[in-house]
PDB file of C-alpha atoms in Angstrom:
ATOM      1  CA  LYS I  29    -112.385 -15.872 -43.375  1.00  0.00           C
ATOM      2  CA  GLU I  30    -113.141 -19.276 -41.953  1.00  0.00           C
ATOM      3  CA  GLY I  31    -115.925 -20.907 -43.995  1.00  0.00           C
ATOM      4  CA  ASP I  32    -115.590 -18.688 -47.131  1.00  0.00           C
ATOM      5  CA  LEU I  33    -115.896 -20.427 -50.492  1.00  0.00           C
ATOM      6  CA  VAL I  34    -112.661 -20.255 -52.567  1.00  0.00           C
ATOM      7  CA  LYS I  35    -111.508 -21.536 -55.926  1.00  0.00           C
ATOM      8  CA  LYS I  36    -108.130 -23.074 -56.770  1.00  0.00           C
ATOM      9  CA  GLY I  37    -105.475 -20.340 -56.966  1.00  0.00           C
ATOM     10  CA  ASP I  38    -107.372 -17.783 -54.838  1.00  0.00           C
ATOM     11  CA  THR I  39    -105.179 -15.951 -52.334  1.00  0.00           C
ATOM     12  CA  ILE I  40    -105.750 -17.253 -48.850  1.00  0.00           C
ATOM     13  CA  MET I  41    -103.260 -14.972 -47.084  1.00  0.00           C
ATOM     14  CA  ARG I  42    -100.137 -12.839 -47.534  1.00  0.00           C
ATOM     15  CA  ILE I  43     -97.166 -13.453 -45.274  1.00  0.00           C
ATOM     16  CA  SER I  44     -95.276 -10.359 -44.073  1.00  0.00           C
ATOM     17  CA  GLU I  45     -91.548 -10.124 -43.371  1.00  0.00           C
ATOM     18  CA  ILE I  46     -90.342  -9.548 -39.837  1.00  0.00           C
ATOM     19  CA  LYS I  47     -86.592  -9.364 -40.562  1.00  0.00           C
ATOM     20  CA  ASP I  48     -85.097  -5.974 -41.414  1.00  0.00           C
ATOM     21  CA  ASP I  49     -83.032  -7.554 -44.215  1.00  0.00           C
ATOM     22  CA  TYR I  50     -86.152  -8.171 -46.298  1.00  0.00           C
ATOM     23  CA  PHE I  51     -88.133  -4.964 -45.682  1.00  0.00           C
ATOM     24  CA  ASP I  52     -86.836  -3.250 -48.847  1.00  0.00           C
ATOM     25  CA  PRO I  53     -89.647  -3.508 -51.453  1.00  0.00           C
ATOM     26  CA  ASN I  54     -87.053  -3.279 -54.269  1.00  0.00           C
ATOM     27  CA  LEU I  55     -84.717  -5.839 -52.724  1.00  0.00           C
ATOM     28  CA  LEU I  56     -84.445  -8.013 -55.842  1.00  0.00           C
ATOM     29  CA  GLY I  57     -83.834  -5.013 -58.101  1.00  0.00           C
ATOM     30  CA  ASN I  58     -81.123  -3.655 -55.824  1.00  0.00           C
ATOM     31  CA  VAL I  59     -79.333  -6.999 -55.592  1.00  0.00           C
ATOM     32  CA  GLU I  60     -79.556  -7.418 -59.364  1.00  0.00           C
ATOM     33  CA  GLY I  61     -77.989  -3.945 -59.751  1.00  0.00           C
ATOM     34  CA  GLN I  62     -75.170  -4.915 -57.403  1.00  0.00           C
ATOM     35  CA  ILE I  63     -74.552  -8.089 -59.413  1.00  0.00           C
ATOM     36  CA  LYS I  64     -74.316  -6.146 -62.687  1.00  0.00           C
ATOM     37  CA  SER I  65     -71.988  -3.599 -61.091  1.00  0.00           C
ATOM     38  CA  LYS I  66     -69.707  -6.328 -59.733  1.00  0.00           C
ATOM     39  CA  GLU I  67     -69.766  -8.185 -63.063  1.00  0.00           C
ATOM     40  CA  SER I  68     -68.726  -4.957 -64.774  1.00  0.00           C
ATOM     41  CA  SER I  69     -65.859  -4.637 -62.266  1.00  0.00           C
ATOM     42  CA  VAL I  70     -64.811  -8.232 -62.987  1.00  0.00           C
ATOM     43  CA  SER I  71     -64.708  -7.435 -66.713  1.00  0.00           C
ATOM     44  CA  GLY I  72     -62.632  -4.324 -66.023  1.00  0.00           C
ATOM     45  CA  TYR I  73     -60.144  -6.230 -63.875  1.00  0.00           C
ATOM     46  CA  MET I  74     -59.842  -8.963 -66.518  1.00  0.00           C
ATOM     47  CA  GLN I  75     -59.053  -6.333 -69.156  1.00  0.00           C
ATOM     48  CA  LYS I  76     -56.448  -4.808 -66.847  1.00  0.00           C
ATOM     49  CA  VAL I  77     -54.805  -8.219 -66.300  1.00  0.00           C
ATOM     50  CA  GLU I  78     -54.714  -8.777 -70.061  1.00  0.00           C
ATOM     51  CA  ALA I  79     -53.201  -5.315 -70.578  1.00  0.00           C
ATOM     52  CA  LEU I  80     -50.546  -6.036 -67.936  1.00  0.00           C
ATOM     53  CA  ASP I  81     -49.767  -9.371 -69.621  1.00  0.00           C
ATOM     54  CA  ARG I  82     -49.217  -7.514 -72.890  1.00  0.00           C
ATOM     55  CA  GLN I  83     -47.070  -4.950 -71.076  1.00  0.00           C
ATOM     56  CA  ILE I  84     -44.938  -7.681 -69.472  1.00  0.00           C
ATOM     57  CA  ASP I  85     -44.508  -9.397 -72.864  1.00  0.00           C
ATOM     58  CA  ALA I  86     -43.468  -6.064 -74.410  1.00  0.00           C
ATOM     59  CA  LEU I  87     -40.974  -5.447 -71.593  1.00  0.00           C
ATOM     60  CA  ASN I  88     -39.458  -8.913 -72.040  1.00  0.00           C
ATOM     61  CA  GLU I  89     -39.118  -8.313 -75.786  1.00  0.00           C
ATOM     62  CA  GLY I  90     -37.668  -4.862 -75.145  1.00  0.00           C
ATOM     63  CA  ALA I  91     -35.157  -6.287 -72.671  1.00  0.00           C
ATOM     64  CA  LYS I  92     -34.130  -8.968 -75.165  1.00  0.00           C
ATOM     65  CA  LEU I  93     -33.634  -6.373 -77.914  1.00  0.00           C
ATOM     66  CA  LYS I  94     -31.677  -4.039 -75.627  1.00  0.00           C
ATOM     67  CA  ARG I  95     -29.421  -6.867 -74.442  1.00  0.00           C
ATOM     68  CA  THR I  96     -28.742  -7.847 -78.051  1.00  0.00           C
ATOM     69  CA  GLN I  97     -27.942  -4.262 -79.042  1.00  0.00           C
ATOM     70  CA  GLN I  98     -25.713  -3.779 -76.026  1.00  0.00           C
ATOM     71  CA  GLY I  99     -23.998  -7.094 -76.700  1.00  0.00           C
ATOM     72  CA  VAL I 100     -23.103  -5.845 -80.189  1.00  0.00           C
ATOM     73  CA  LYS I 101     -21.799  -2.608 -78.676  1.00  0.00           C
ATOM     74  CA  ILE I 102     -19.650  -4.563 -76.188  1.00  0.00           C
ATOM     75  CA  ARG I 103     -18.182  -6.716 -78.951  1.00  0.00           C
ATOM     76  CA  GLN I 104     -17.412  -3.598 -80.999  1.00  0.00           C
ATOM     77  CA  SER I 105     -15.741  -1.982 -77.988  1.00  0.00           C
ATOM     78  CA  ALA I 106     -13.737  -5.141 -77.297  1.00  0.00           C
ATOM     79  CA  LEU I 107     -12.494  -5.211 -80.894  1.00  0.00           C
ATOM     80  CA  LYS I 108     -11.535  -1.538 -80.638  1.00  0.00           C
ATOM     81  CA  VAL I 109      -9.564  -2.251 -77.462  1.00  0.00           C
ATOM     82  CA  GLN I 110      -7.785  -5.083 -79.253  1.00  0.00           C
ATOM     83  CA  SER I 111      -7.033  -2.878 -82.275  1.00  0.00           C
ATOM     84  CA  ASP I 112      -5.849   0.053 -80.144  1.00  0.00           C
ATOM     85  CA  SER I 113      -3.702  -2.267 -78.025  1.00  0.00           C
ATOM     86  CA  ILE I 114      -1.918  -3.529 -81.127  1.00  0.00           C
ATOM     87  CA  GLU I 115      -1.496   0.026 -82.396  1.00  0.00           C
ATOM     88  CA  SER I 116      -0.119   1.096 -79.018  1.00  0.00           C
ATOM     89  CA  LEU I 117       2.319  -1.827 -78.977  1.00  0.00           C
ATOM     90  CA  VAL I 118       3.563  -0.948 -82.468  1.00  0.00           C
ATOM     91  CA  ALA I 119       3.976   2.700 -81.459  1.00  0.00           C
ATOM     92  CA  ALA I 120       5.917   1.657 -78.323  1.00  0.00           C
ATOM     93  CA  ASN I 121       8.238  -0.501 -80.414  1.00  0.00           C
ATOM     94  CA  ASN I 122       8.746   2.335 -82.904  1.00  0.00           C
ATOM     95  CA  ALA I 123       9.538   4.720 -80.040  1.00  0.00           C
ATOM     96  CA  ALA I 124      12.050   2.232 -78.632  1.00  0.00           C
ATOM     97  CA  VAL I 125      13.733   1.906 -82.048  1.00  0.00           C
ATOM     98  CA  ALA I 126      13.812   5.692 -82.476  1.00  0.00           C
ATOM     99  CA  ARG I 127      15.364   6.031 -79.020  1.00  0.00           C
ATOM    100  CA  GLU I 128      18.096   3.488 -79.844  1.00  0.00           C
ATOM    101  CA  GLN I 129      18.860   5.302 -83.113  1.00  0.00           C
ATOM    102  CA  TYR I 130      19.046   8.620 -81.336  1.00  0.00           C
ATOM    103  CA  ASP I 131      21.381   7.185 -78.691  1.00  0.00           C
ATOM    104  CA  ARG I 132      23.661   5.731 -81.432  1.00  0.00           C
ATOM    105  CA  PHE I 133      23.721   9.032 -83.294  1.00  0.00           C
ATOM    106  CA  GLN I 134      24.475  10.809 -80.012  1.00  0.00           C
ATOM    107  CA  ALA I 135      27.517   8.557 -79.487  1.00  0.00           C
ATOM    108  CA  LEU I 136      28.651   8.994 -83.104  1.00  0.00           C
ATOM    109  CA  PHE I 137      28.204  12.751 -82.864  1.00  0.00           C
ATOM    110  CA  GLU I 138      30.376  12.873 -79.766  1.00  0.00           C
ATOM    111  CA  LYS I 139      33.044  11.012 -81.763  1.00  0.00           C
ATOM    112  CA  GLY I 140      32.667  13.491 -84.628  1.00  0.00           C
ATOM    113  CA  LEU I 141      31.240  10.883 -87.006  1.00  0.00           C
ATOM    114  CA  LYS I 142      27.787  12.470 -87.279  1.00  0.00           C
ATOM    115  CA  SER I 143      26.793  16.087 -87.802  1.00  0.00           C
ATOM    116  CA  LYS I 144      24.693  18.182 -85.454  1.00  0.00           C
ATOM    117  CA  THR I 145      21.942  18.293 -88.075  1.00  0.00           C
ATOM    118  CA  GLU I 146      21.768  14.507 -88.334  1.00  0.00           C
ATOM    119  CA  LEU I 147      21.600  14.211 -84.563  1.00  0.00           C
ATOM    120  CA  GLU I 148      18.796  16.769 -84.397  1.00  0.00           C
ATOM    121  CA  GLN I 149      16.869  14.875 -87.092  1.00  0.00           C
ATOM    122  CA  ARG I 150      17.083  11.700 -85.015  1.00  0.00           C
ATOM    123  CA  GLU I 151      15.961  13.597 -81.943  1.00  0.00           C
ATOM    124  CA  VAL I 152      12.913  14.933 -83.816  1.00  0.00           C
ATOM    125  CA  ALA I 153      12.139  11.424 -85.096  1.00  0.00           C
ATOM    126  CA  TYR I 154      12.337  10.074 -81.537  1.00  0.00           C
ATOM    127  CA  GLN I 155      10.085  12.846 -80.178  1.00  0.00           C
ATOM    128  CA  ASN I 156       7.536  12.149 -82.914  1.00  0.00           C
ATOM    129  CA  ALA I 157       7.628   8.424 -82.182  1.00  0.00           C
ATOM    130  CA  ARG I 158       7.272   9.121 -78.461  1.00  0.00           C
ATOM    131  CA  SER I 159       4.331  11.434 -79.117  1.00  0.00           C
ATOM    132  CA  LYS I 160       2.674   8.763 -81.260  1.00  0.00           C
ATOM    133  CA  GLN I 161       3.214   6.224 -78.489  1.00  0.00           C
ATOM    134  CA  MET I 162       1.514   8.448 -75.920  1.00  0.00           C
ATOM    135  CA  GLU I 163      -1.350   9.159 -78.326  1.00  0.00           C
ATOM    136  CA  THR I 164      -2.004   5.456 -78.982  1.00  0.00           C
ATOM    137  CA  GLU I 165      -1.739   4.617 -75.268  1.00  0.00           C
ATOM    138  CA  ASN I 166      -4.363   7.282 -74.554  1.00  0.00           C
ATOM    139  CA  LYS I 167      -6.638   5.879 -77.276  1.00  0.00           C
ATOM    140  CA  MET I 168      -6.253   2.412 -75.797  1.00  0.00           C
ATOM    141  CA  LEU I 169      -7.169   3.637 -72.302  1.00  0.00           C
ATOM    142  CA  ILE I 170     -10.244   5.433 -73.672  1.00  0.00           C
ATOM    143  CA  ALA I 171     -11.284   2.283 -75.560  1.00  0.00           C
ATOM    144  CA  ARG I 172     -10.932   0.196 -72.382  1.00  0.00           C
ATOM    145  CA  GLN I 173     -13.037   2.704 -70.455  1.00  0.00           C
ATOM    146  CA  GLU I 174     -15.705   2.591 -73.167  1.00  0.00           C
ATOM    147  CA  LEU I 175     -15.713  -1.208 -72.942  1.00  0.00           C
ATOM    148  CA  ASN I 176     -16.136  -1.063 -69.145  1.00  0.00           C
ATOM    149  CA  ASN I 177     -18.922   1.505 -69.562  1.00  0.00           C
ATOM    150  CA  ALA I 178     -20.693  -0.733 -72.102  1.00  0.00           C
ATOM    151  CA  ARG I 179     -20.520  -3.708 -69.735  1.00  0.00           C
ATOM    152  CA  THR I 180     -21.822  -1.581 -66.861  1.00  0.00           C
ATOM    153  CA  GLU I 181     -24.631  -0.274 -69.062  1.00  0.00           C
ATOM    154  CA  LEU I 182     -25.624  -3.863 -69.907  1.00  0.00           C
ATOM    155  CA  SER I 183     -26.006  -4.616 -66.187  1.00  0.00           C
ATOM    156  CA  THR I 184     -27.965  -1.390 -65.714  1.00  0.00           C
ATOM    157  CA  ILE I 185     -30.291  -2.247 -68.603  1.00  0.00           C
ATOM    158  CA  ALA I 186     -30.895  -5.734 -67.207  1.00  0.00           C
ATOM    159  CA  GLN I 187     -31.639  -4.374 -63.720  1.00  0.00           C
ATOM    160  CA  ASP I 188     -33.895  -1.626 -65.084  1.00  0.00           C
ATOM    161  CA  PHE I 189     -36.015  -4.097 -67.048  1.00  0.00           C
ATOM    162  CA  ARG I 190     -36.105  -6.536 -64.126  1.00  0.00           C
ATOM    163  CA  ASP I 191     -37.491  -3.755 -61.925  1.00  0.00           C
ATOM    164  CA  LYS I 192     -40.110  -2.751 -64.515  1.00  0.00           C
ATOM    165  CA  ILE I 193     -41.201  -6.347 -65.110  1.00  0.00           C
ATOM    166  CA  ALA I 194     -41.357  -7.065 -61.366  1.00  0.00           C
ATOM    167  CA  LYS I 195     -43.506  -3.951 -60.857  1.00  0.00           C
ATOM    168  CA  SER I 196     -45.906  -4.965 -63.651  1.00  0.00           C
ATOM    169  CA  GLU I 197     -46.114  -8.546 -62.355  1.00  0.00           C
ATOM    170  CA  SER I 198     -46.800  -7.289 -58.837  1.00  0.00           C
ATOM    171  CA  GLU I 199     -49.585  -5.056 -60.161  1.00  0.00           C
ATOM    172  CA  LYS I 200     -50.946  -7.968 -62.199  1.00  0.00           C
ATOM    173  CA  PHE I 201     -51.075 -10.332 -59.207  1.00  0.00           C
ATOM    174  CA  SER I 202     -52.671  -7.610 -57.074  1.00  0.00           C
ATOM    175  CA  THR I 203     -55.317  -7.061 -59.764  1.00  0.00           C
ATOM    176  CA  MET I 204     -55.916 -10.807 -60.056  1.00  0.00           C
ATOM    177  CA  SER I 205     -56.424 -11.003 -56.296  1.00  0.00           C
ATOM    178  CA  ILE I 206     -59.048  -8.244 -56.492  1.00  0.00           C
ATOM    179  CA  LEU I 207     -60.585  -9.974 -59.532  1.00  0.00           C
ATOM    180  CA  TYR I 208     -61.000 -13.290 -57.715  1.00  0.00           C
ATOM    181  CA  ASP I 209     -62.421 -11.532 -54.671  1.00  0.00           C
ATOM    182  CA  THR I 210     -64.929  -9.653 -56.854  1.00  0.00           C
ATOM    183  CA  GLU I 211     -65.902 -12.894 -58.645  1.00  0.00           C
ATOM    184  CA  ALA I 212     -66.557 -14.443 -55.224  1.00  0.00           C
ATOM    185  CA  GLN I 213     -68.751 -11.461 -54.347  1.00  0.00           C
ATOM    186  CA  VAL I 214     -70.697 -11.914 -57.613  1.00  0.00           C
ATOM    187  CA  THR I 215     -71.272 -15.589 -56.785  1.00  0.00           C
ATOM    188  CA  LYS I 216     -72.435 -14.665 -53.292  1.00  0.00           C
ATOM    189  CA  LEU I 217     -74.820 -11.983 -54.616  1.00  0.00           C
ATOM    190  CA  GLN I 218     -76.209 -14.397 -57.234  1.00  0.00           C
ATOM    191  CA  SER I 219     -76.865 -16.908 -54.480  1.00  0.00           C
ATOM    192  CA  GLN I 220     -78.571 -14.219 -52.406  1.00  0.00           C
ATOM    193  CA  TYR I 221     -80.637 -13.122 -55.402  1.00  0.00           C
ATOM    194  CA  ALA I 222     -81.782 -16.691 -56.010  1.00  0.00           C
ATOM    195  CA  GLY I 223     -82.708 -17.040 -52.339  1.00  0.00           C
ATOM    196  CA  TYR I 224     -84.575 -13.718 -52.280  1.00  0.00           C
ATOM    197  CA  SER I 225     -86.392 -14.599 -55.509  1.00  0.00           C
ATOM    198  CA  GLN I 226     -87.463 -17.967 -54.183  1.00  0.00           C
ATOM    199  CA  ARG I 227     -88.477 -16.413 -50.850  1.00  0.00           C
ATOM    200  CA  SER I 228     -90.650 -13.822 -52.585  1.00  0.00           C
ATOM    201  CA  GLY I 229     -92.686 -16.660 -54.061  1.00  0.00           C
ATOM    202  CA  PHE I 230     -93.702 -17.750 -50.575  1.00  0.00           C
ATOM    203  CA  TYR I 231     -95.370 -14.453 -49.606  1.00  0.00           C
ATOM    204  CA  TYR I 232     -98.787 -15.484 -50.956  1.00  0.00           C
ATOM    205  CA  ILE I 233    -100.584 -18.650 -49.858  1.00  0.00           C
ATOM    206  CA  THR I 234    -103.125 -19.738 -52.471  1.00  0.00           C
ATOM    207  CA  ALA I 235    -105.957 -22.257 -52.391  1.00  0.00           C
ATOM    208  CA  PRO I 236    -104.766 -25.700 -53.493  1.00  0.00           C
TER     209      PRO I 236
END
């Protein structure tokens, strides 16, 4: 009271809050808890970003390996097409030769210069050559289809990995956005905590 004797450091008065924001008696503890919770979230988001970075790196390596493997498969298929094409060409030439021989024997048979048996042997040889020609042509067509399939598969692999990488990168950027927002919230809460802590020191007025 007015006129009382006091010593240095004695409490003169205690100031009370009038704003609702500061009525909570455990205000500092609650804000500190919020800061720790947000810091924990920041750590979690950082770990997720790192995990997504590793996942993206793994996908890029996987795509590179798959492209290499598929490139080898395409080259093998191309060589098979080339080999089958040559084989088909040889078979076509053999069939043409067998046909010419058969036609000559047919003419000689009609003139009585070749026997029926010899003509039939040439006919069988021509049929065999023709069958071989059709077989090699079929192999060549299958080889070409396999080559086309391998090239299509390479495009599919590339697109599949592009989609997976794009999805992971999108998730990474989304997580980074949340991370930066949470870091901003931590900074704001730390500023509030400092303000509340400093304010709490003004509640008591002591004798100078």
